[in-house]
Every structure is written in C-alpha cells, then in structure tokens.
PDB file of C-alpha atoms and ligand atoms in Angstrom:
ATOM      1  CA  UNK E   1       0.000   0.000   0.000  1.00 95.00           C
ATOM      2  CA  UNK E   2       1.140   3.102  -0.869  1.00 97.00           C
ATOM      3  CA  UNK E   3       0.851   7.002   1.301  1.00 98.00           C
ATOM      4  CA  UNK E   4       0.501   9.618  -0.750  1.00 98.00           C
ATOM      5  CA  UNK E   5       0.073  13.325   1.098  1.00 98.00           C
ATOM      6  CA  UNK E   6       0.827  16.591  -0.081  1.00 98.00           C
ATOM      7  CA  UNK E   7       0.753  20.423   1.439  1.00 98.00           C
ATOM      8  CA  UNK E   8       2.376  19.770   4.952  1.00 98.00           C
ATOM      9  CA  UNK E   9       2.928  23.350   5.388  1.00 98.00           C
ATOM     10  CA  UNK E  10       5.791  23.315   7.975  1.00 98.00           C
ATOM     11  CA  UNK E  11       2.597  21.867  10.712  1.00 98.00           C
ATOM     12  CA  UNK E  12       5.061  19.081  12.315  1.00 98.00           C
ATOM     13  CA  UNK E  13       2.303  18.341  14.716  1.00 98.00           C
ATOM     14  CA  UNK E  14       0.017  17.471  11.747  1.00 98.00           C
ATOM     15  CA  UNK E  15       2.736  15.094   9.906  1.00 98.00           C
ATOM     16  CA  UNK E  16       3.426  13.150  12.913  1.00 98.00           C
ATOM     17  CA  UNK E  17      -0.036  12.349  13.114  1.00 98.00           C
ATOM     18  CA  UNK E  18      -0.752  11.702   9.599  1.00 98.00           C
ATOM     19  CA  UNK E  19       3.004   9.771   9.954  1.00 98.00           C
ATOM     20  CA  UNK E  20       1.533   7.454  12.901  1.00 98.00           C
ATOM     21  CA  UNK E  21      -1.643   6.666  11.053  1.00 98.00           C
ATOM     22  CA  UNK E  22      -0.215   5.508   8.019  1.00 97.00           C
ATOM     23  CA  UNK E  23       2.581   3.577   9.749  1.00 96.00           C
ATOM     24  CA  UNK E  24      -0.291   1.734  11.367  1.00 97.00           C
ATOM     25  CA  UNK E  25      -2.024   0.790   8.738  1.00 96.00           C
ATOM     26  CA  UNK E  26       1.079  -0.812   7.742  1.00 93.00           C
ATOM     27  CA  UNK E  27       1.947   1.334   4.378  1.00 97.00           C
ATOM     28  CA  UNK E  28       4.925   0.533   2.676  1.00 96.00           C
ATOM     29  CA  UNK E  29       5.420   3.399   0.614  1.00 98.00           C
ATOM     30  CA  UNK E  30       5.394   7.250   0.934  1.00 98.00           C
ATOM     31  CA  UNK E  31       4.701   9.795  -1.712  1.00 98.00           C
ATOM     32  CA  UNK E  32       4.928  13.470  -1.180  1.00 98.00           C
ATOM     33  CA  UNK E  33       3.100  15.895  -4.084  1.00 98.00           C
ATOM     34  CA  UNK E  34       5.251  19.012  -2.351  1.00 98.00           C
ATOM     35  CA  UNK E  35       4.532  22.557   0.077  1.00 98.00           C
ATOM     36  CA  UNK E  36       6.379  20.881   2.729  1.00 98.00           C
ATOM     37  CA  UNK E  37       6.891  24.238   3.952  1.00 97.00           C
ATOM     38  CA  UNK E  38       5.875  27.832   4.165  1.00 95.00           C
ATOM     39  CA  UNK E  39       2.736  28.790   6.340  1.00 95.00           C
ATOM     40  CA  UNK E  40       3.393  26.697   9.178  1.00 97.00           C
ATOM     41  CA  UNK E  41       5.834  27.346  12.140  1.00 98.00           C
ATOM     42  CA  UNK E  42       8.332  23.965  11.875  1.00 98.00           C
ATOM     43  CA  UNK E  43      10.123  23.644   8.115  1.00 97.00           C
ATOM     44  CA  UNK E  44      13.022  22.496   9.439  1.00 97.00           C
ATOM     45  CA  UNK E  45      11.697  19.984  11.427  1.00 98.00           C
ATOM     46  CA  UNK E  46       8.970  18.454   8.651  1.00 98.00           C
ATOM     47  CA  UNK E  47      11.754  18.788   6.241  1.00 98.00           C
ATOM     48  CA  UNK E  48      13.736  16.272   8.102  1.00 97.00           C
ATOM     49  CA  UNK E  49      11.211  13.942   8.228  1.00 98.00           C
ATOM     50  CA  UNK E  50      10.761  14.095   4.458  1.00 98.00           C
ATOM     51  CA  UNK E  51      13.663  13.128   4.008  1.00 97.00           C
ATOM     52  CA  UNK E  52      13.351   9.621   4.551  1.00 97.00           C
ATOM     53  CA  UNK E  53      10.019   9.624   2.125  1.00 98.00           C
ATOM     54  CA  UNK E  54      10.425   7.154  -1.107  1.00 98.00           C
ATOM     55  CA  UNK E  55       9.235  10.139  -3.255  1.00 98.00           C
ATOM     56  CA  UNK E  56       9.195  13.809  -2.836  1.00 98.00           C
ATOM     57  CA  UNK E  57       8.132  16.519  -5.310  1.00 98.00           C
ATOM     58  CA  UNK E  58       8.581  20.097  -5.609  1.00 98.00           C
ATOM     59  CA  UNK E  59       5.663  22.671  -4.706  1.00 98.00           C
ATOM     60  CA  UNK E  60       5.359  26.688  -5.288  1.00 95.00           C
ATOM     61  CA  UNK E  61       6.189  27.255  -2.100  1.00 95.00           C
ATOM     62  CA  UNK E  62       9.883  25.247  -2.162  1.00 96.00           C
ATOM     63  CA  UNK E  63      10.155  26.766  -5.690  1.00 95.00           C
ATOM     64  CA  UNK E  64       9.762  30.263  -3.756  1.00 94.00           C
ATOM     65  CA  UNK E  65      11.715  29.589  -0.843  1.00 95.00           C
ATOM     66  CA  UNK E  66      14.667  28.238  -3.824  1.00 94.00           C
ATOM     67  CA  UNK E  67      13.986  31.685  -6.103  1.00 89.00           C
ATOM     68  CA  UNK E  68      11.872  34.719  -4.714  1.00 76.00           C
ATOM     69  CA  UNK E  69       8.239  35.133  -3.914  1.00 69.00           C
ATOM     70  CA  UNK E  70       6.268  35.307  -7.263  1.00 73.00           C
ATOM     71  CA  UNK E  71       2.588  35.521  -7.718  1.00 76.00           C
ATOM     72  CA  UNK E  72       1.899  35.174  -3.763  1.00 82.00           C
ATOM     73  CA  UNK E  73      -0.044  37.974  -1.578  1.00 86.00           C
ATOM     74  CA  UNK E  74       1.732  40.461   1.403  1.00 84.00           C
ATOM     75  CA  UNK E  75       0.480  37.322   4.188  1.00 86.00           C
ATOM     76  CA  UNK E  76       2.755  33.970   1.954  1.00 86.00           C
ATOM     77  CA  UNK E  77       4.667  36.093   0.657  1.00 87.00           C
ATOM     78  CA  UNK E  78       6.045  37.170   4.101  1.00 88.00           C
ATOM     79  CA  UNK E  79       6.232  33.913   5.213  1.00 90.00           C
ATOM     80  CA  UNK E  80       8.083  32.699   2.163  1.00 92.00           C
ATOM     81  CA  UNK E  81      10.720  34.856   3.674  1.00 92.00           C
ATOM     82  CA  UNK E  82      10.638  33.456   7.023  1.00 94.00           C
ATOM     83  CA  UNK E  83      10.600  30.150   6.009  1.00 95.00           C
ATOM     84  CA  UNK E  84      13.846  30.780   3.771  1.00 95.00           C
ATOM     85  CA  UNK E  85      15.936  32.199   7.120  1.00 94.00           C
ATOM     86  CA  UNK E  86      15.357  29.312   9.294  1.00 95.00           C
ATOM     87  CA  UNK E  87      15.459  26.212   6.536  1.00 96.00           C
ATOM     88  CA  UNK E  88      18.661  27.794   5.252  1.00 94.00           C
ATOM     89  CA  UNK E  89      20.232  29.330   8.404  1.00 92.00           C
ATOM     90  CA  UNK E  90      19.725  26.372  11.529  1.00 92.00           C
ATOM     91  CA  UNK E  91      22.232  23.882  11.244  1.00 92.00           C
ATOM     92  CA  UNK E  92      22.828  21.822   8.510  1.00 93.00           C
ATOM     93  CA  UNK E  93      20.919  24.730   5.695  1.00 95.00           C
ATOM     94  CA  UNK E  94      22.993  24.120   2.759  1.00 95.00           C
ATOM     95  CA  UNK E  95      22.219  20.351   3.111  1.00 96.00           C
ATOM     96  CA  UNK E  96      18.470  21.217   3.355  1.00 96.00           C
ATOM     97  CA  UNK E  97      18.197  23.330   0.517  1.00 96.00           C
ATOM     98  CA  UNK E  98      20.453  21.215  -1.730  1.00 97.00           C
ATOM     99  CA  UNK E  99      17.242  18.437  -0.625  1.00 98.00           C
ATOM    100  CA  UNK E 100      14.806  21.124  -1.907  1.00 98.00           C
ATOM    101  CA  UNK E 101      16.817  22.503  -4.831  1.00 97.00           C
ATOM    102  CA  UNK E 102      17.165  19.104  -6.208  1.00 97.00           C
ATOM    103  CA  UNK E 103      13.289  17.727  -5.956  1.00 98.00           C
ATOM    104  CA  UNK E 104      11.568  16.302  -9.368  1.00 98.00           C
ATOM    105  CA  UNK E 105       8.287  18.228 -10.462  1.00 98.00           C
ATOM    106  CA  UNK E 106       6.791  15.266 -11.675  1.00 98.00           C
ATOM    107  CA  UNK E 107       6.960  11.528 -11.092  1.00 98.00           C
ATOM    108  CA  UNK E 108       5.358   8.757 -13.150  1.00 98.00           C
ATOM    109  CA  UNK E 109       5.051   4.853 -12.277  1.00 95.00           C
ATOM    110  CA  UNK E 110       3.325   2.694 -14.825  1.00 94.00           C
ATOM    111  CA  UNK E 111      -0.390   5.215 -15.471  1.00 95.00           C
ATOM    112  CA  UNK E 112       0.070   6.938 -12.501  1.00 97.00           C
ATOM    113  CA  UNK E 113       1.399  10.811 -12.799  1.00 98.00           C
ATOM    114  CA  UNK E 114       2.154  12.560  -9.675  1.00 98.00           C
ATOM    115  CA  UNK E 115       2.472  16.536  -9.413  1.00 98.00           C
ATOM    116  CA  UNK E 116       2.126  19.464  -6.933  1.00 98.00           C
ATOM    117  CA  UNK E 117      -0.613  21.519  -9.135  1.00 98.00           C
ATOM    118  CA  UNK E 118      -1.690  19.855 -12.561  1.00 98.00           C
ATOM    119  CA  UNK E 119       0.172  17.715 -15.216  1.00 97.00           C
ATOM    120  CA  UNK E 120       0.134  21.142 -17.486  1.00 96.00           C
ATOM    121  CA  UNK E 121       1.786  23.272 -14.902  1.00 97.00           C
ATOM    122  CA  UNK E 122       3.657  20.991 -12.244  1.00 98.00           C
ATOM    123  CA  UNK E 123       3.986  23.520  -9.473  1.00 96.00           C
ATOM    124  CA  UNK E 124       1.605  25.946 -10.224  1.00 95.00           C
ATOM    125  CA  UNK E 125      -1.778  25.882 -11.727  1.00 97.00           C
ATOM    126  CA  UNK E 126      -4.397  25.175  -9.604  1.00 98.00           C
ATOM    127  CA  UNK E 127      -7.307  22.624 -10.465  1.00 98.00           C
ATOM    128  CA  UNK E 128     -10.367  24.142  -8.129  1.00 98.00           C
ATOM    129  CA  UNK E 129     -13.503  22.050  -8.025  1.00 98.00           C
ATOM    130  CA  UNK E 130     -15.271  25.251  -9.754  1.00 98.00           C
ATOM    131  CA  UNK E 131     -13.060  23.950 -12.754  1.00 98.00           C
ATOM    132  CA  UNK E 132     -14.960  20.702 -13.131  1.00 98.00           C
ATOM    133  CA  UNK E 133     -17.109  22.530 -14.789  1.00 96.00           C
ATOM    134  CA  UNK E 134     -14.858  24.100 -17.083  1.00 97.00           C
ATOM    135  CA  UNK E 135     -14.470  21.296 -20.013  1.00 95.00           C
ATOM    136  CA  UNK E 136     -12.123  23.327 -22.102  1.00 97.00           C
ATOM    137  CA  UNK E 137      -9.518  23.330 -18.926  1.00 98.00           C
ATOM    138  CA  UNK E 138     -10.612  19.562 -17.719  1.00 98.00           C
ATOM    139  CA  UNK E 139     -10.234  18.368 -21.127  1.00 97.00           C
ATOM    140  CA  UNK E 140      -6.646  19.743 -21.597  1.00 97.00           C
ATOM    141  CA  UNK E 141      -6.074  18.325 -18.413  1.00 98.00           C
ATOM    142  CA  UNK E 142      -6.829  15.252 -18.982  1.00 98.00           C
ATOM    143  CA  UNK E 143      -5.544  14.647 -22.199  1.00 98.00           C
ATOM    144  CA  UNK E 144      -1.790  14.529 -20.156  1.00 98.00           C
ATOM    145  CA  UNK E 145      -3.226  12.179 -17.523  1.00 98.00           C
ATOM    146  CA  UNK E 146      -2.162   8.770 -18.265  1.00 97.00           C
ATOM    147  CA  UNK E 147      -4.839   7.141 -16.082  1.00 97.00           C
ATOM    148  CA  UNK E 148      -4.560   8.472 -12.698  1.00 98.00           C
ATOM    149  CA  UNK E 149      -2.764  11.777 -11.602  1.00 98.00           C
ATOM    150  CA  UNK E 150      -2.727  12.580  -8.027  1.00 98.00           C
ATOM    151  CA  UNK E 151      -2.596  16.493  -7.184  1.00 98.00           C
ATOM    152  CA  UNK E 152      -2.197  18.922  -4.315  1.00 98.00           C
ATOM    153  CA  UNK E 153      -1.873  22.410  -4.169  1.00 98.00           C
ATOM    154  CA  UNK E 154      -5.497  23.539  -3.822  1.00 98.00           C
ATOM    155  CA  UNK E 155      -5.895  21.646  -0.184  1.00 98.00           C
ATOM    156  CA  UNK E 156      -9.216  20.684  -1.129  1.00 98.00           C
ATOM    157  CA  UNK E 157      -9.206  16.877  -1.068  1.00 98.00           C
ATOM    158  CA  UNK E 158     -11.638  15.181  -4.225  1.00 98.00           C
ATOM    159  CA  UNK E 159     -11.612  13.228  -7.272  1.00 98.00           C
ATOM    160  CA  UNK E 160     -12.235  14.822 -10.713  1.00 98.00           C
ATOM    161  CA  UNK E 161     -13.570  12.406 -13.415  1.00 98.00           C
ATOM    162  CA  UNK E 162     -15.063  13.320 -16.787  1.00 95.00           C
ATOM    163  CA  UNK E 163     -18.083  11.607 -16.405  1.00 95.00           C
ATOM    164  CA  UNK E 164     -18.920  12.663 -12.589  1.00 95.00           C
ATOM    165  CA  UNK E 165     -17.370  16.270 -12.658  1.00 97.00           C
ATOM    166  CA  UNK E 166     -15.625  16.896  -8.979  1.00 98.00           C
ATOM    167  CA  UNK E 167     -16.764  14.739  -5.987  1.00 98.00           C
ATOM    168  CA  UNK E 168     -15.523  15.455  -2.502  1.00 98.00           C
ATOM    169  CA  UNK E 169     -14.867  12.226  -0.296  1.00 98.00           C
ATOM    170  CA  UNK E 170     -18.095  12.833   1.309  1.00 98.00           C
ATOM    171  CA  UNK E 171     -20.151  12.338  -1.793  1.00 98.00           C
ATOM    172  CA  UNK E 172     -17.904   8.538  -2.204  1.00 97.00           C
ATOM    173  CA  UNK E 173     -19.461   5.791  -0.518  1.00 96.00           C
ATOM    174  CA  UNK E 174     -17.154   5.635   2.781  1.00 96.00           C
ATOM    175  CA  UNK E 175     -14.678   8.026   1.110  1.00 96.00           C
ATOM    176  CA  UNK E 176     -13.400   5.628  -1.344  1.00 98.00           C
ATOM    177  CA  UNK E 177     -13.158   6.142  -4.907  1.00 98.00           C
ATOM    178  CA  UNK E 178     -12.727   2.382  -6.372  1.00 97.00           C
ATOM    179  CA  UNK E 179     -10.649   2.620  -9.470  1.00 96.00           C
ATOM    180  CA  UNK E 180     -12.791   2.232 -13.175  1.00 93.00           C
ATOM    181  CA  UNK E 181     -12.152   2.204 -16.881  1.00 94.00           C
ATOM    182  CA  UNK E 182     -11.946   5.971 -16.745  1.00 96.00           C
ATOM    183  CA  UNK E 183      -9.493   8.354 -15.949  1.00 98.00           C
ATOM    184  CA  UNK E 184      -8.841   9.934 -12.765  1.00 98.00           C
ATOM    185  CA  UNK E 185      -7.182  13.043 -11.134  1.00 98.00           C
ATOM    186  CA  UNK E 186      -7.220  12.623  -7.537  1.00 98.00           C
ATOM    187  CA  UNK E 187      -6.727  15.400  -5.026  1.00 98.00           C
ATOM    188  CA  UNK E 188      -5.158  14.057  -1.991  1.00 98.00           C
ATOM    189  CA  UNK E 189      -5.997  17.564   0.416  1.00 98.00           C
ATOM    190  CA  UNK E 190      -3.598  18.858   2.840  1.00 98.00           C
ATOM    191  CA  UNK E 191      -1.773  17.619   5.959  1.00 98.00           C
ATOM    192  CA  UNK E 192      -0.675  20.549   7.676  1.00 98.00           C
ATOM    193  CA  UNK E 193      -3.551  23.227   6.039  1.00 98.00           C
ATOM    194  CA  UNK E 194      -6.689  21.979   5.201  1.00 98.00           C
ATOM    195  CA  UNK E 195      -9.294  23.914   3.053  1.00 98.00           C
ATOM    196  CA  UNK E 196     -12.450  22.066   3.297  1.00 98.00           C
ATOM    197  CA  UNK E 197     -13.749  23.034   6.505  1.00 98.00           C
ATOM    198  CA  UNK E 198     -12.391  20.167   7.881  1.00 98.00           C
ATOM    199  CA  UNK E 199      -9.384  21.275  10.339  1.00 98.00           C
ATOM    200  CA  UNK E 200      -8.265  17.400  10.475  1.00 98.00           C
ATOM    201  CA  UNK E 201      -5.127  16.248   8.706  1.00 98.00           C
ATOM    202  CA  UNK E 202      -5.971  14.769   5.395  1.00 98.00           C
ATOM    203  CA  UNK E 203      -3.701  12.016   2.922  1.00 98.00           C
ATOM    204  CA  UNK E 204      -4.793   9.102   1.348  1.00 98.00           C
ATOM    205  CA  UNK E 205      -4.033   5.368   1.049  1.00 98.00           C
ATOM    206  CA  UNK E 206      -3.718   3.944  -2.491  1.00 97.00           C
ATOM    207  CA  UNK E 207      -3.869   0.087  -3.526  1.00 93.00           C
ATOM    208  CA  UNK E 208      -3.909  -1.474  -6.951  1.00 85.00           C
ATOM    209  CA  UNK E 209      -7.587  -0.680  -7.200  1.00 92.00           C
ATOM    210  CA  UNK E 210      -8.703   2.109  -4.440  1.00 97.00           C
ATOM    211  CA  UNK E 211      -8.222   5.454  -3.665  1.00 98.00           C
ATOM    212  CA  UNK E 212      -9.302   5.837   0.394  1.00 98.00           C
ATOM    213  CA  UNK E 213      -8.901   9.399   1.978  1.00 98.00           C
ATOM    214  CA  UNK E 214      -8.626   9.529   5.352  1.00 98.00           C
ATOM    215  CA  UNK E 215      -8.884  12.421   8.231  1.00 98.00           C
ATOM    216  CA  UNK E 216      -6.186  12.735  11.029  1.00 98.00           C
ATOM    217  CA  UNK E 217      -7.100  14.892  13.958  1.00 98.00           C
ATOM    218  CA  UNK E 218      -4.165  16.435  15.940  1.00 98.00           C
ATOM    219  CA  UNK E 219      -3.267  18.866  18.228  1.00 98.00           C
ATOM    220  CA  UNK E 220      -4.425  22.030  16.439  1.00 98.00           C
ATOM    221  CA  UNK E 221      -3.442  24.466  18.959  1.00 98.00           C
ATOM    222  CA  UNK E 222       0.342  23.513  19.735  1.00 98.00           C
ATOM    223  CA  UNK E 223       0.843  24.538  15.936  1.00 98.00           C
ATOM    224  CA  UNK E 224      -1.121  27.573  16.245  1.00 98.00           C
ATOM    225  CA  UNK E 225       0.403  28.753  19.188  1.00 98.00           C
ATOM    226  CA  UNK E 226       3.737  27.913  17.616  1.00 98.00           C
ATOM    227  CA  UNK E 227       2.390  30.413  14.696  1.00 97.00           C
ATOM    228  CA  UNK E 228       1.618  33.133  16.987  1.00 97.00           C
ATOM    229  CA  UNK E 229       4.832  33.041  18.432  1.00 97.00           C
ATOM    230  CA  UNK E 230       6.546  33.824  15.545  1.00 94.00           C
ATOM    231  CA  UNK E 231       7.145  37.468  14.539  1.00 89.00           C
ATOM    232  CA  UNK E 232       7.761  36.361  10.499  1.00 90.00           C
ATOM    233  CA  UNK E 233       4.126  34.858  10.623  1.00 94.00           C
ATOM    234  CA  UNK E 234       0.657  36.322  10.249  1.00 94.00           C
ATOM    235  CA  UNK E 235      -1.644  35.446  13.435  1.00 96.00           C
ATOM    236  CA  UNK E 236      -4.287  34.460  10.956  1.00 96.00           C
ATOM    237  CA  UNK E 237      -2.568  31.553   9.686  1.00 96.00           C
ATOM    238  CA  UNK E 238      -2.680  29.839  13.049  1.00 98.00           C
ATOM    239  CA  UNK E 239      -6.509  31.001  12.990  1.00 98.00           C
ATOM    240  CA  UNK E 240      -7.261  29.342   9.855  1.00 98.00           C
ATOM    241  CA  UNK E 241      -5.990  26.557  10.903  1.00 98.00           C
ATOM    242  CA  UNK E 242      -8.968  25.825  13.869  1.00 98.00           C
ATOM    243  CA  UNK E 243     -11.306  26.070  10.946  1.00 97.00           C
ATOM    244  CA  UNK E 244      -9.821  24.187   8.362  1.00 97.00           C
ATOM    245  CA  UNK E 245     -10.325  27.325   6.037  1.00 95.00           C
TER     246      UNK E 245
HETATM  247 ZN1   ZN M 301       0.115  24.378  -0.585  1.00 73.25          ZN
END
C-alpha cells in the first residue's frame, strides 16, 4: 500500500499524526506531491522527516523559498521569507536546501502521474472544483493524464472524473473512490492546512484498485500557538488553521 500526502505546510504536529496513522495501517510506501513548507511554524523539522520519504516533489512554495516570492499575496509572501531564514540558516541549511533545490516536479510509475498543481503546470496551476465545470480546462487536463494523476496544491481533497465532474470524499461511498475504466485526477488535500472546513489532517491510502482518503485529527493548537509566536508569521494563519479554512 502506498501514502501519498501533499501540502504539509511546515505543521510538524500534523505530519506526525498523519506519519503514525499511516505507519499503522502498515503502508509501505510514501509519496509526497510538495509545500512541505511555508505557512506553518516547523520547516526544518517536517523537512527532516521528508527526508526519509520514497518520493518527494517540488511545490510553489519550495520553488519560492529556492527563487523569490512570485505571484503570492503580502500574508505567503512574508512567510516565504521566514521560512527561507530558518530552513537555510539552523544547522545543517545548505544540506536542506540542496534536498529542496534538487526535488523532481513530476513523477510517473506505470499510469500513474504525480504533481504538486496539474500535469500542465507541475507547481503551479491550480485545479479548483469550480473547474470541473470548465471542459475546455478539464479536457486539456486530462488529455496529459495517463490514467490516474494525483494532485495537491489547492488543499481541497476530491476526485475529478469526466463523467462525474468533482466529488468530494463525502459524496464517495465511505470516502473511497474504487478505481474504473476511466481516468482519474485525484486530489489528496492537505496535511498541515486543510481547506475544506475540515481542520483534520488529510492524505490518502492507495492500492492497486482504491483510492481511500482519510482524516487525522491532531493537536491544532500547539501549531497555532507555535504560529503566533513567531514574529515572520501572520496570526491568521494559526486562525485558519482551527477552521480548516
Ligand atoms: Zn500548498
């Protein structure tokens, strides 16, 4: 069985939950779709940890962190900044961002494609739900899935098909989606900064023919307090965090 999580947001307290679950259910493999960092209050620490992951991608936010702060508002963008200081200035930094500098975009195993954002822009365009009903953008979309892509980036866990639109793992029957004929781009949420209204940690589990996502609740407020310690970070992104918003 094979882990595949995305959007950790430097949230350590999040990963070591979602980390616990999965070792528990006795997974084997570990696949992460990028953001380790930025937002949250522990890079250096969930960067560590990632380290010993079977498969980690770049995001936008390790892409910023590696370059400068494009295309993000005065609230990431400022964290972007803090994040850079401490994952390149604790201990061991160059070591850390050599890790980050030198993460794929994209990595395929037999049908399955596996980016941060989309399999048109790896790190960067979004796929919203609201797009489902855009055909022009699902079409192009799909056309560079092979059979299955599985995407972060937009923390809103789901699973896009042509024929259903965008379903969130409420709408499947236990939260499973059970693999068909037709293609598939899976959204596998956020660990460390869910969007759905949910504040619990979400990943999902992946066998030969099922998609399960799964919730993770953890201690909320030891990140958030961690957040509002920090001068570099706004007090809303601890906030948002309680709400899963
Ligand atoms: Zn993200």
């Amino acid at each position: 069985m094979l882990a595949i999580l995305s959007d950790v947001h430097g949230n350590l307290a999040a990963l070591e939950a979602v980390l616990d679950d999965l070792y528990a259910r006795k997974v084997e493999r570990i696949v992460c779709l990028g953001d380790l960092i930025g937002y949250g209050p522990q890079p250096v620490e969930c960067v560590e940890l990632a380290t010993k992951f079977d498969v980690v991608l770049m995001g936008n936010h390790e892409e910023a962190v590696l370059t400068e702060a494009v295309d993000f508002n005065l609230r990431a963008g400022m964290a972007v900044n803090w994040t850079r200081e401490r994952v390149a200035s604790e201990p061991g930094g160059q070591q850390r961002m050599d890790f980050l500098r030198n993460l794929s975009k994209e990595c395929r195993e037999q049908d399955r494609l596996f980016v941060h954002g989309s399999p048109r822009d790896p790190t960067r365009e979004y796929i919203f739900p609201r797009d489902a009903r855009n055909s022009e953008k699902m079409q192009a979309i799909f056309e560079k899935v092979p059979k299955l892509c599985f995407v972060g980036h937009t923390h809103v866990p789901g699973v896009f098909t042509e024929s259903e639109g965008y379903q969130h793992p409420t709408q499947l029957l236990k939260g499973i989606y059970l693999l068909g004929e037709e293609k598939a781009v899976i959204n596998v949420g956020s660990v460390g900064q869910p969007r759905d209204e949910d504040p619990r940690a979400c990943y999902v589990t992946f066998n030969e023919d099922a998609v399960v996502f799964r919730r993770v609740p953890y201690d909320v407020n030891r990140t958030a307090s961690l957040i509002y310690q920090s001068k570099g970070l706004a007090k809303s992104l601890g906030d948002r965090l309680k709400v899963g918003r």
